[in-house]
C-alpha positions as a printed Julia matrix, in Angstrom:
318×3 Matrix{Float64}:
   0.0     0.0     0.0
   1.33    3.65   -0.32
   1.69    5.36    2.61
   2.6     9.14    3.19
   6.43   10.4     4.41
   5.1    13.42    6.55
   8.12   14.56    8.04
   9.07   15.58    4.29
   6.38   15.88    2.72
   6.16   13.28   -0.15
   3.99   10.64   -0.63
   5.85    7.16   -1.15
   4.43    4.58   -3.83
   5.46    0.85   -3.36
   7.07   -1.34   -6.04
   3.37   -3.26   -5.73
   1.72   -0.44   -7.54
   3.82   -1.23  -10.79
   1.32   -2.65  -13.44
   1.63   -3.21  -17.82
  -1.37   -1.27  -18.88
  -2.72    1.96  -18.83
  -6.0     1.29  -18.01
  -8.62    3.93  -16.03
 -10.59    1.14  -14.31
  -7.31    0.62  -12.64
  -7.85    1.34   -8.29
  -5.43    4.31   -7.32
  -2.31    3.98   -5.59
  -2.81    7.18   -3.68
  -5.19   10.34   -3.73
  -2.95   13.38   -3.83
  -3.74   17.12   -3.51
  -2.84   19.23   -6.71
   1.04   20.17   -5.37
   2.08   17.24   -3.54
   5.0    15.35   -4.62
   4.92   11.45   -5.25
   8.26    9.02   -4.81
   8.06    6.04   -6.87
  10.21    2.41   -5.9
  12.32    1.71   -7.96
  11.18    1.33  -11.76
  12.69   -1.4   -14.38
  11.84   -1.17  -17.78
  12.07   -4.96  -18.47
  11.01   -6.22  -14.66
  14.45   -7.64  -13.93
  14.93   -9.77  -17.14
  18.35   -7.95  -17.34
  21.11   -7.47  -15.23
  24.67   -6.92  -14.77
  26.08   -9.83  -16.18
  23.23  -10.22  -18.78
  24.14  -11.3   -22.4
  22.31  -11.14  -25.8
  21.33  -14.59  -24.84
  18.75  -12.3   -22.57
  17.81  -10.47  -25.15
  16.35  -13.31  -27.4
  14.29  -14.55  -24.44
  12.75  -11.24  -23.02
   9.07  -11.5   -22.46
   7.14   -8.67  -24.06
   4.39   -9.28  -21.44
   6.93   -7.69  -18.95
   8.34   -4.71  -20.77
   7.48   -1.19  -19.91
   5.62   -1.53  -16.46
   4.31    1.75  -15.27
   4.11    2.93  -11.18
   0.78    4.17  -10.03
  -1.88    5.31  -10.98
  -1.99    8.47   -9.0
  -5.4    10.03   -8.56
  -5.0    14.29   -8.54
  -7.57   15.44   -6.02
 -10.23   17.4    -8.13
  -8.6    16.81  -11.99
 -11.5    16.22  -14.69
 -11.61   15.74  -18.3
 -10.65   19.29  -19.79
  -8.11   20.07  -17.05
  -4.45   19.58  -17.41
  -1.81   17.95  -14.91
   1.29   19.46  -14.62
   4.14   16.79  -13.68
   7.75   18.04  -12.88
  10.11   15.51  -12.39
  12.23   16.72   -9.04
  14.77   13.74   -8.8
  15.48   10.62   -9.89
  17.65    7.93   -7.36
  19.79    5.82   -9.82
  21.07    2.48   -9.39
  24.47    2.87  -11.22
  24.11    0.23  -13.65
  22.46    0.31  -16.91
  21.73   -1.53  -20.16
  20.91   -0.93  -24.27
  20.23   -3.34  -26.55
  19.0    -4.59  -30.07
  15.95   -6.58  -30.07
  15.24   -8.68  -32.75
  12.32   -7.32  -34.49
  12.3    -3.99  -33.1
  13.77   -0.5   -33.95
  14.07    1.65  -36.83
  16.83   -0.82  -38.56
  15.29   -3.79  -37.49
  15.28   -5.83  -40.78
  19.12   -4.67  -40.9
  19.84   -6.47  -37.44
  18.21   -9.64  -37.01
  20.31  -10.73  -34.31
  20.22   -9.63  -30.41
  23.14   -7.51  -29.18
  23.67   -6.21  -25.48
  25.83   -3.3   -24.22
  25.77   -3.12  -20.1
  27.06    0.3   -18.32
  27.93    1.66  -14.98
  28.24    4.71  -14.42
  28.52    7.62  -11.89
  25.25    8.03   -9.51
  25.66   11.94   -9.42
  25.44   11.69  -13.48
  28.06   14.35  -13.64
  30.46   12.32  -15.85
  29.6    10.5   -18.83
  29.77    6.81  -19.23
  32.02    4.67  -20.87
  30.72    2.32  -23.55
  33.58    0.22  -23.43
  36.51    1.94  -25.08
  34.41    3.04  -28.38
  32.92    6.49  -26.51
  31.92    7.98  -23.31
  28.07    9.19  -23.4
  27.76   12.51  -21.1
  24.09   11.71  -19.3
  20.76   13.32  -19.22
  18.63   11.42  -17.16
  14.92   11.48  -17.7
  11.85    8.93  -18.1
  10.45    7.85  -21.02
   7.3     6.84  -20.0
   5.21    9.22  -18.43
   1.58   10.01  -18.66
  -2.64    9.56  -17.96
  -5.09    7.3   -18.4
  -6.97    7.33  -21.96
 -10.86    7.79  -21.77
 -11.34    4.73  -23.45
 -12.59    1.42  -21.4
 -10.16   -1.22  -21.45
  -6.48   -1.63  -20.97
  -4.01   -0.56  -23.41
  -0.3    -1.32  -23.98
   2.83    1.03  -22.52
   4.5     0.57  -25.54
   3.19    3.39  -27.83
   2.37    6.9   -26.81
  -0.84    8.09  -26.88
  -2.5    11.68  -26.88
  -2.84   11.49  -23.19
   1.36   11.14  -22.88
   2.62    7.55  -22.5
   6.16    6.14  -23.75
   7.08    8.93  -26.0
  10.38    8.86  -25.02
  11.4    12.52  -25.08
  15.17   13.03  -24.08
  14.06   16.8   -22.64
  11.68   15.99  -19.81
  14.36   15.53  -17.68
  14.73   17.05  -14.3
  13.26   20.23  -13.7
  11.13   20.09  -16.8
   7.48   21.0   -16.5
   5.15   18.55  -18.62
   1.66   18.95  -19.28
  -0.85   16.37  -19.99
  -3.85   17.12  -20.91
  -7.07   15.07  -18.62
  -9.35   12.28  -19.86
 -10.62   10.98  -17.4
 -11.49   11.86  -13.39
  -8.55   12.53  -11.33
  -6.26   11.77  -14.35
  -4.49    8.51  -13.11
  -1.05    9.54  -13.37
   1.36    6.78  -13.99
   5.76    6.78  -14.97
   8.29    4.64  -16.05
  10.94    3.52  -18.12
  13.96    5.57  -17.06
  16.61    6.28  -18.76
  20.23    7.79  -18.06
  20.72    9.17  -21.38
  19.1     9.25  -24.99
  19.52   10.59  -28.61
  16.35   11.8   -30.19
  14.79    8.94  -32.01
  15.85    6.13  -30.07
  16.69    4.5   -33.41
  18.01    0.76  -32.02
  14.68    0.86  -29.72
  16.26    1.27  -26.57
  18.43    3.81  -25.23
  20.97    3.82  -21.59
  18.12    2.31  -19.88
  18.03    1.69  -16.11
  16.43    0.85  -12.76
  16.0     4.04  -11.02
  13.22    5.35   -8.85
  11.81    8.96  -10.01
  10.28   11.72   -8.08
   7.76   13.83   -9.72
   5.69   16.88   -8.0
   2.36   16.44   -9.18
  -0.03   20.09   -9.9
  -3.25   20.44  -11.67
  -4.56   23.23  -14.13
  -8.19   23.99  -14.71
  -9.93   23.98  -18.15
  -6.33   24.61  -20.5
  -8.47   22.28  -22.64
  -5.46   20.47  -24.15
  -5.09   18.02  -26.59
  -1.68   16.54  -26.61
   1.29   16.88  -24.16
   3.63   19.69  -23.89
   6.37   20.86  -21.92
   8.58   23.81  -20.86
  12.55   23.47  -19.69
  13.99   26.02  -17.76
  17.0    26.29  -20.23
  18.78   25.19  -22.91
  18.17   21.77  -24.2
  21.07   21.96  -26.73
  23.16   20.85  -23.76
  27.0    19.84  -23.51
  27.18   17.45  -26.29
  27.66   20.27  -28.84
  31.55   21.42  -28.2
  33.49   19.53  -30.44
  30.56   19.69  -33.32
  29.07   16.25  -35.24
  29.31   14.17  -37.58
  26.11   14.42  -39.75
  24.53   12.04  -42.46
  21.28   12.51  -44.12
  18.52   10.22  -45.83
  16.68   11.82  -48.93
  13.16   10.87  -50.53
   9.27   10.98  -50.44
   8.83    8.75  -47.85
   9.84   10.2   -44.17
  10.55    6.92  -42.53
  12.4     5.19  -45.2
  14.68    8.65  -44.9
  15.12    8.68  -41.06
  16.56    4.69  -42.12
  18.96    6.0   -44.67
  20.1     8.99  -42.44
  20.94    6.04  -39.62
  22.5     3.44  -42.16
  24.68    6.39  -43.32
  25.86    7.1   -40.0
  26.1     3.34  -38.97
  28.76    2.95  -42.28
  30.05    6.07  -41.17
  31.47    5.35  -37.78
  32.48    1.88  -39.33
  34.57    3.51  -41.81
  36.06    6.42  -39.32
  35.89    4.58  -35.96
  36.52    0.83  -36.63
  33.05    0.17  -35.32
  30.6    -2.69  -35.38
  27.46   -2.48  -37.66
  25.46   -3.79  -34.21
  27.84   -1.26  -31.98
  27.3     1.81  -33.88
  23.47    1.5   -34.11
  23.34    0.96  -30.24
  25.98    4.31  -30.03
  23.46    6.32  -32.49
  20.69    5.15  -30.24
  22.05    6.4   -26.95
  23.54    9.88  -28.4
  22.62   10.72  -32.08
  19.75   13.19  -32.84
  17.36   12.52  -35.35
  15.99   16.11  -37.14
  13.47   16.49  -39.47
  15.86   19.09  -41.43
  13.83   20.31  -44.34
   9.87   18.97  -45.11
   8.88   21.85  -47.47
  10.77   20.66  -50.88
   8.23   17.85  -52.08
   8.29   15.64  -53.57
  11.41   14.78  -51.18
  11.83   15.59  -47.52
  15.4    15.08  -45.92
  16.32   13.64  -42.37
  19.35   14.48  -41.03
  21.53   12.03  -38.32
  23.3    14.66  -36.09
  26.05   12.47  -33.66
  28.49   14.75  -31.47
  31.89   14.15  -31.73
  32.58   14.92  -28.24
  31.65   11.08  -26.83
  35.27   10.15  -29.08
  37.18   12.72  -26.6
């Protein structure tokens, strides 16, 4: 059961109040006032199928049915449909070790990489110096969650895996500590729910998993009458273009009608690219350009062909 920490203030939510579904039939884990702040146990995005000395052998075997659990729900005393809940994430306790891997059958490239391949990290708890991904690079982190949302109006429980218009796993490498995110309400008291945390990310997650692991988030939880919104958004209190731009990049791009077949070609360029310049790995450099290279929509104006740039700083070779 959750109970409440009232010498400081924050309501604690037990490891028991972890579930696969976002589902608004789902009994709260706690009632909180528009304000209060809510400590989650520990969260695992694969429900310890992974660990430490984990290989792709893993990998092959995970069960889907325990990827992506969520904490909560959390009920936000007087929240109803037409109202928006604003979640800050205030801190998030790591536990030094992380993972990112290629799944077979998932990820932008999947067709190009059949075959399961693991990468495990440690790093520094403060997340003040970046971690080493063997000798290849070191990764400066950013840690956030990339799960993080309501439940949807609709009856009936739906998967963690895709984002929704209510939030969910969109996997946003800015709604890290600090940030203010707003999602809009569905349904009474909103039935706020997180997961999925990560230490660091590139934007688009292109292998399907980034520096993922166990850590157990802290989010101040405030409400918003009547905003009326229809799809998350969020405000940082600074730059986002953060230290991974001081040495400059290495770009690539992917050019054609078709925006996904583009956002491939942009990664497969990069992936030959760090072969060809850094002795890498096919399987190594797409799990690098997952954890560090930025996706960007670069130009989407010129039709009949739209160009995706692959943006990966130079600065994780130093």
């Amino acid at each position: 059961m959750s109970e409440s920490d009232t010498d400081i203030g924050v309501r604690t939510i037990h490891a028991g109040h972890q579930h696969m579904t976002w589902d608004n039939a789902r009994e709260p884990a706690a009632t909180v006032a528009p304000g209060e702040t809510v400590a989650f146990a520990e969260v695992d995005a694969v429900c310890g199928q992974l660990a430490p000395d984990s290989t792709p052998e893993a990998v092959a075997n995970l069960d889907f049915d325990r990827v992506n659990p969520i904490a909560g729900p959390i009920y936000v005393d007087g929240a109803e449909p037409g109202d928006t809940i604003k979640a800050t994430l205030v801190e998030l306790t790591p536990s030094g070790w992380a993972w990112t891997a290629i799944v077979p059958g998932f990820g932008l490239l999947a067709d190009d990489f059949p075959e399961p391949s693991l990468n495990i990290w440690s790093y520094d708890t403060s997340f003040s110096e970046p971690a080493a991904y063997s000798s290849i690079a070191r990764v400066p982190l950013k840690p956030f969650c990339g799960t993080i949302g309501l439940a949807r109006a609709e009856p009936g429980g739906f998967s963690t895996v895709p984002p929704y218009e209510s939030g969910g796993n969109m996997d946003i490498r800015d709604l890290t500590i600090g940030v203010d995110l707003y999602l809009p309400v569905q349904v009474p008291g909103g039935l706020f729910s997180i997961g999925d945390p990560h230490c660091a990310q590139g934007d688009g997650e292109v292998c399907g998993t980034a520096i993922e692991s166990p850590m157990a988030p802290t989010v101040r939880l405030d409400l918003i009458k009547g905003e009326g919104l229809l799809f998350p958004r969020f405000e940082t209190p600074g730059p986002v273009s953060r230290h991974l731009d001081g040495k400059g990049y290495e770009v690539t791009t992917g050019i054609g009608p078709d925006l996904m077949e583009a956002a491939q070609n942009a990664v497969r360029g990069m992936i030959d690219r760090l072969g060809a310049s850094r002795g890498l790995a096919a399987d190594e450099a797409y799990m690098l350009c997952s954890v560090c290279a930025d996706l960007r929509i670069s130009e989407i104006v010129d039709r009949p062909n739209w160009v995706v740039s692959c943006y990966l700083p130079r600065i994780v070779f130093e």
